[in-house]
Every structure is written in C-alpha cells, then in structure tokens.
Coordinates of C-alpha atoms (C1' of nucleotides) in Angstrom, one line a residue:
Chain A
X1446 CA 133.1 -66.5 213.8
X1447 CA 130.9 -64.4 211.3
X1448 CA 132.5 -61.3 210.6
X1449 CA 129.3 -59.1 211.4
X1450 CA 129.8 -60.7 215.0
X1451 CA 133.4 -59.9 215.2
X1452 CA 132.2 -56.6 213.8
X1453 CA 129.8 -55.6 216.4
X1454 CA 131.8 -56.8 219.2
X1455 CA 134.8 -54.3 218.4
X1456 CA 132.4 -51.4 217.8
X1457 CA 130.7 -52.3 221.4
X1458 CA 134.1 -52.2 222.7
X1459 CA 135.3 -49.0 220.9
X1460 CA 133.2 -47.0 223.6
X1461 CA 135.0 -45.8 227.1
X1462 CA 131.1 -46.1 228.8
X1463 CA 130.7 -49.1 227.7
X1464 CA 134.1 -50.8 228.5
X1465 CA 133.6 -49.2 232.1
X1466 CA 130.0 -51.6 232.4
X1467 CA 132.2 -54.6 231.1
X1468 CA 134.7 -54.1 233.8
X1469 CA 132.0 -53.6 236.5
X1470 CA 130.6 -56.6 235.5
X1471 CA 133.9 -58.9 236.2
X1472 CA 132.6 -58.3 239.5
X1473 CA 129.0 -59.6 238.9
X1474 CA 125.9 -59.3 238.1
X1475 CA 124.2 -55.6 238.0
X1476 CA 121.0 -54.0 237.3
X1477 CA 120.5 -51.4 235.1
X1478 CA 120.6 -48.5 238.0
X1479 CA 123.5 -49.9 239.8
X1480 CA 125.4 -49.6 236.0
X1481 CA 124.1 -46.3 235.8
X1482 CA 125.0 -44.7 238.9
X1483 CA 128.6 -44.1 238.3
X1484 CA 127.9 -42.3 235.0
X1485 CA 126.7 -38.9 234.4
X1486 CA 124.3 -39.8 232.3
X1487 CA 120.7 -40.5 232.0
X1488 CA 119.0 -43.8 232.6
X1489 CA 118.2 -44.0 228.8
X1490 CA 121.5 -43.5 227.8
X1491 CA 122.9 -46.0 229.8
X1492 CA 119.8 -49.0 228.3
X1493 CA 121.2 -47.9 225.0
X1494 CA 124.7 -48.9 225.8
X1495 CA 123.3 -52.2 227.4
X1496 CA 121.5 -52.9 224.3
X1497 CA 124.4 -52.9 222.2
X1498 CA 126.3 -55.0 224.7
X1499 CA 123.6 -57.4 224.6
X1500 CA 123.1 -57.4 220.7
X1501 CA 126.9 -58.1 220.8
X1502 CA 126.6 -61.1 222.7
X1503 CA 128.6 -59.2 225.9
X1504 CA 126.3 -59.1 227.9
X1505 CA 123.2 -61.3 228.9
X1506 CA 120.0 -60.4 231.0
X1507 CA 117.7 -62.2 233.7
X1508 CA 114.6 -61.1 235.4
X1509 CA 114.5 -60.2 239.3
X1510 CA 110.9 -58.8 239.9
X1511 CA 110.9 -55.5 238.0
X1512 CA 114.8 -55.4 237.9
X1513 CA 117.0 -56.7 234.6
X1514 CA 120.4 -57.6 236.4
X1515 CA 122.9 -57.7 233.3
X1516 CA 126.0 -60.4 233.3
X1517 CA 128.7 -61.0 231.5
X1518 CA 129.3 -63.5 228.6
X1519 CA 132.5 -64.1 227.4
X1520 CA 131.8 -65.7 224.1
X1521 CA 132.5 -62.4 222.1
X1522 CA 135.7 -61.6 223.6
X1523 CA 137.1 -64.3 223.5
X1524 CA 136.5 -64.3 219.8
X1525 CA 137.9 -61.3 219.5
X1526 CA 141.3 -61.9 221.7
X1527 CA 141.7 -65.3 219.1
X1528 CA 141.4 -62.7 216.0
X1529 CA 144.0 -60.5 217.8
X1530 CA 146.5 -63.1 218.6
X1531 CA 146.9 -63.7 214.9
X1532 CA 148.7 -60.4 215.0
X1533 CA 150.9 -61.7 218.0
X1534 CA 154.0 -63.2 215.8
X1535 CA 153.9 -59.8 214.1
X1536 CA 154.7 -58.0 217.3
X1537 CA 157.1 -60.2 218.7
X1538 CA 159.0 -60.2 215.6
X1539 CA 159.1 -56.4 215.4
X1540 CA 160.6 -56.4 219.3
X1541 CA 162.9 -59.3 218.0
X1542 CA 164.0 -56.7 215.5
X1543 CA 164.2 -54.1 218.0
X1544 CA 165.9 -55.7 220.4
X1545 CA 168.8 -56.9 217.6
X1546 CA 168.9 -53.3 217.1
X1547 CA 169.1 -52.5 220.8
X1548 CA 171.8 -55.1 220.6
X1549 CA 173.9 -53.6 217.8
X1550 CA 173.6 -50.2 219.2
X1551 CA 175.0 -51.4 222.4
X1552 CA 177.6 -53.0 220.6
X1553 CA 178.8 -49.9 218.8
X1554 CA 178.9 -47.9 221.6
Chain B
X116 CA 147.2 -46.9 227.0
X117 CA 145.1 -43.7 227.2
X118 CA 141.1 -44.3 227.2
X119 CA 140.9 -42.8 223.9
X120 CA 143.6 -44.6 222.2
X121 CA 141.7 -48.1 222.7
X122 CA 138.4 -46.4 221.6
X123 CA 140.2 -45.2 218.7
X124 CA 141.6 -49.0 218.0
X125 CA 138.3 -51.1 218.4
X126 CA 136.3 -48.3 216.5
X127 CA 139.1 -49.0 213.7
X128 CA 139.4 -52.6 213.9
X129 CA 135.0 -52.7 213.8
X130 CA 134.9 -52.3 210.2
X131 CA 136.1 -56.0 207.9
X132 CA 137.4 -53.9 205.4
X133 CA 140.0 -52.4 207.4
X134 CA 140.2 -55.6 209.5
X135 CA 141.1 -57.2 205.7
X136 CA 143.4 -54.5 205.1
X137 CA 145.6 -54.9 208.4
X138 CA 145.3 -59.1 207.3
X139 CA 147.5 -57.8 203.9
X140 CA 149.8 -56.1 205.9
X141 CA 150.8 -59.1 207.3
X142 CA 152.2 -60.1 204.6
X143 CA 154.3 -57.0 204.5
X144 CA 154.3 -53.4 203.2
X145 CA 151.7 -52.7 200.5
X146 CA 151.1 -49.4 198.5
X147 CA 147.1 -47.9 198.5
X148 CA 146.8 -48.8 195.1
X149 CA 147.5 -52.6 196.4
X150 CA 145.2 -52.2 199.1
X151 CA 142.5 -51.2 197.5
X152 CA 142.5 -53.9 194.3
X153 CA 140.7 -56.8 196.2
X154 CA 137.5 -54.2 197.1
X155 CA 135.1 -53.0 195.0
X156 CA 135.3 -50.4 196.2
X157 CA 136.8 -46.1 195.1
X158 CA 140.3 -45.2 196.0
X159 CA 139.2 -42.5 198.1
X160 CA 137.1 -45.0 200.6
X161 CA 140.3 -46.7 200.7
X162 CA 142.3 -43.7 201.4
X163 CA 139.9 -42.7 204.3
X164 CA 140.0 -46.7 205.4
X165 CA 143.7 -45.9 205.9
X166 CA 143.5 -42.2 208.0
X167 CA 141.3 -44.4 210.4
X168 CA 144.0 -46.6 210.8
X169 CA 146.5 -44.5 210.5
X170 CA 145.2 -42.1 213.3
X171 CA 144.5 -45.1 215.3
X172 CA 148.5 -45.8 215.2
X173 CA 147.8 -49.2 213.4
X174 CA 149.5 -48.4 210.5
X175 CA 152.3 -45.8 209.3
X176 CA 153.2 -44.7 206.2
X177 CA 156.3 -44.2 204.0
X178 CA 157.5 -42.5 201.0
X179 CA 158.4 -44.3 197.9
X180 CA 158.1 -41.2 194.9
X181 CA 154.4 -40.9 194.5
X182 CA 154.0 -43.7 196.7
X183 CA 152.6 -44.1 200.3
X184 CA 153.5 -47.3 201.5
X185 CA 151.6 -48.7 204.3
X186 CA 153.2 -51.4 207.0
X187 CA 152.0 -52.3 210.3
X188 CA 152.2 -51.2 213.3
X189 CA 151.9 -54.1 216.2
X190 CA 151.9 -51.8 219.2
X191 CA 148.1 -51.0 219.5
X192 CA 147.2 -54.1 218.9
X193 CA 149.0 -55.1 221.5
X194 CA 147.6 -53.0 223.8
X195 CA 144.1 -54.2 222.7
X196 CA 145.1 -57.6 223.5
X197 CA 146.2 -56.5 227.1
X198 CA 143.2 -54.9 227.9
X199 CA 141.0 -58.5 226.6
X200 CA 143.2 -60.6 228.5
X201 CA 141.6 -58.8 231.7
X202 CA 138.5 -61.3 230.8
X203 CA 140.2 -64.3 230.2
X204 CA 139.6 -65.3 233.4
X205 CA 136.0 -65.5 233.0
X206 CA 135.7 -67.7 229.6
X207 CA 137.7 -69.7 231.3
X208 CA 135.3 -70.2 234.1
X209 CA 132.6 -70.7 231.6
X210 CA 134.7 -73.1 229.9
X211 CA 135.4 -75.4 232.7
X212 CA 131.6 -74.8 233.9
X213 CA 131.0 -76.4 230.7
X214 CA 133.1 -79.9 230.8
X215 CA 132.1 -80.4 234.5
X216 CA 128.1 -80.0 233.3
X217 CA 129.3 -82.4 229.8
X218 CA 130.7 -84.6 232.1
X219 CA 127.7 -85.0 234.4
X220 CA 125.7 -85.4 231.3
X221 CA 128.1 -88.1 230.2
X222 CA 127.6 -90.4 233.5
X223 CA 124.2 -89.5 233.3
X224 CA 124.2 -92.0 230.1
Chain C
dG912 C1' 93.9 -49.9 244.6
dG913 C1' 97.7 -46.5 244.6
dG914 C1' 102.2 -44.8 245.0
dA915 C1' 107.1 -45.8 244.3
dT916 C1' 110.7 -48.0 241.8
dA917 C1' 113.1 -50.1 237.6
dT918 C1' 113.3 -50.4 232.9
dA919 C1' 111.9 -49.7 228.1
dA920 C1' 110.2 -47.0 224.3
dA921 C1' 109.5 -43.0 221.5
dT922 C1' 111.1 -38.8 219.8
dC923 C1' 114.4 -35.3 218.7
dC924 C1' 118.9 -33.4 217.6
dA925 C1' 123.8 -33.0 216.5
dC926 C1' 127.2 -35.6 214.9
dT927 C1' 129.9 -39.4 212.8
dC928 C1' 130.6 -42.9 209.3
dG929 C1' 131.1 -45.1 205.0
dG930 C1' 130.5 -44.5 200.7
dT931 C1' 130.3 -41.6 196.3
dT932 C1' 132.1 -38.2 192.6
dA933 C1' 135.0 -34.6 191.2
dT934 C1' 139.1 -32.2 191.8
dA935 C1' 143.8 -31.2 193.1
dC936 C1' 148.4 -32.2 194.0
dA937 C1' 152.8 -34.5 193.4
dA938 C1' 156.1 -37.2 191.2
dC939 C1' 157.5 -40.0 187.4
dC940 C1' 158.3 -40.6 182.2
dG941 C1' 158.8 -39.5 177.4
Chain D
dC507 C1' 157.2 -29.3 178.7
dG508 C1' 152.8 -32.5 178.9
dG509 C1' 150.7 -36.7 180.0
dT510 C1' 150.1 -40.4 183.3
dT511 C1' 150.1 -42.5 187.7
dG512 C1' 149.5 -42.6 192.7
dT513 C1' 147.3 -40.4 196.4
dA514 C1' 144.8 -36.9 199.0
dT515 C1' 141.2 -33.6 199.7
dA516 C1' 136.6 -31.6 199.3
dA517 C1' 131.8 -31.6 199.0
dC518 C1' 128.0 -34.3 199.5
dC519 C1' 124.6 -38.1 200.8
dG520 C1' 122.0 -41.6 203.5
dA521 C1' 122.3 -44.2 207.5
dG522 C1' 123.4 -44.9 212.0
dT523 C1' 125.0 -43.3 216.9
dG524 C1' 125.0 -41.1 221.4
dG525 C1' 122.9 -38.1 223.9
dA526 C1' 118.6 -35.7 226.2
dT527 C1' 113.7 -35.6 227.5
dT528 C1' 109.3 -37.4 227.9
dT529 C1' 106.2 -41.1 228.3
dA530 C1' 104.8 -45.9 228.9
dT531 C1' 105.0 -50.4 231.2
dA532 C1' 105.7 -53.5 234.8
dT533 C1' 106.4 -54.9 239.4
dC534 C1' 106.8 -54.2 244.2
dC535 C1' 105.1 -52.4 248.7
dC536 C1' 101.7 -50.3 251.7

DNA sequence: GGGATATAAATCCACTCGGTTATACAACCG
DNA sequence: CGGTTGTATAACCGAGTGGATTTATATCCC
C-alpha cells in the first residue's frame, strides 16, 4: 500500500467525529443528515468529515434521489490493521518479558 | 482506551516519518542522533517527531549522559489494533463477497 | 411552477502542523 | 577550565484543518 494512502487513512482515523461515523456505519448505510444528527455540529462540518473519509477510501457514496447515503469500505482499514500487526511480536514479547518478571517476583516472594 | 488517547495515536502514526521512526525502533533502542541520520531532514524536526510520539505514549525515553534514548512502547499500538479489529468483520464480508462473485465469473467461462 | 428537503460550495477565522534557523542547556573530554 | 557533542527550546513561516455561516444546487412533493 502507498504510504500517502496509509497516511491519510490514520489522519482520517485520528479524529473522535469521525471514528463515531465509521462505527455508525458498521450498521449500514446512512445519509448525510442521519450522520449528522447525533453531533452538535453543523451540516457543513459534518460533509467535511465525510469528505476526508471518502478521499481516504473509508467511506464510499451512492445516490438516492437528492440523498448521498455513505457506506463503509474496508479496504483502508484493513490496510492499516496489516501495518499494525507488524508491531504485534513486539508486544507479545514485551508481555513475555513481563510476565517472566511477574514470574520471578512471585518467586522471590 | 480514552477517546483522546487513540486520536492522539492515529494523528501520530499519520505522518511516514514517524511511522519510519517507530519501524527503527524495532530493531531496538536508538538515540535522536540515530534517528534522525536516514532523513534529510534538522534535528529539531526530529526532536519534535519524537514529543509527538512520545506524548502519544509510543515511545519513552532514557538517560544515557547526554543521551535520550528512545525504545518502544507496544501498548498503544495495541490498543489501536483493538479498536480496527472492531471492522474486521466487514472486510471479511467483502472478501468472501468477492470469491463467491470470482467464482460465478469462473463457471460463467 | 413553487416550496421543502438534502447536500455541496464558498468564505472566513482560529488553530495546528511540519519544517526551518538560531539559541540554550547539559554532559562528556582534554 | 574550554571546547565539543547530544538534545531541547524558541521564534517564525507557509500550508492545511476544523469549525461556523451563508449561499447555491438538486431533487422531491404538492
């Protein structure tokens, strides 16, 4: 994956309004005003964020009469759970670690 | 994990040259000098690089004489990782939608 | 056609970001 | 002590972001 795309989808993520229209969306499709309503925020604001979703690759849009219903792709986030799981040896070694420590402590005592 | 916690890790993990950063710390503990070699790029935008991170809780730092040391730390990465795997479900889907329509395409043939 | 609804676009503002240079601080070395 | 090395801080700059408000566009319904 190009690192401009890994790029944009972490800095689409790195925003609580926007992670809150990802979740709604695991339950499908929505329209612009339904995504807005639970916000305090104006309609504009809330296109904005749905913008950088969709320039992501998050999100994707269809056409119902004047409405834009907004689903979600997984594509992106996928891509970015693969680039975090290179990290997940490094974890469970630490725990290893911390767990022999837990071990030796216990020992000890 | 706190809202602003994972804001603070995908805002810190949107940016390659911290991404390439954490990807030497892999490799173990490395000193800001060591970090910032492979960039072209002032010590000082490295140092900053690193208060992201650091703040973030990706990274902590020693003391080594004049030395900072900087190692990894897994657990908000982690926590990232948790909150993706909440999606995994639906690449899946997507996934599977796409070998049942390959495989209509094949017998198509 | 005309009003209502759903969304986008344009504009403005305050703020953040990623970089720079210059400077300061802290610890080692001779 | 003085110089050098490693790092942090400050001040600054240009670009981008996240909001608000206002205005435009498009589609439905009567």
């Amino acid at each position: 994956m190009a690192v401009d795309q890994l790029d944009a989808t972490f800095a689409a993520l790195a925003d609580p309004t926007r992670r809150a229209i990802l979740k709604r969306l695991k339950s499908g499709e929505a329209t612009v005003m339904e995504l807005a309503a639970p916000f305090e925020m104006s309609q504009p604001a809330i296109s904005k964020h749905l913008k950088v979703l969709e320039r992501a690759g998050l999100i994707s849009r269809g056409r119902d009469a004047q409405r834009r219903p907004c689903r979600l792709e997984p594509g992106p986030l996928k891509a970015a759970t693969d680039w975090l799981e290179n990290y997940r040896r490094y974890w469970e070694e630490q725990y290893q670690r911390l767990d022999a420590l837990l071990d030796v402590l216990k020992e000890e005592t």
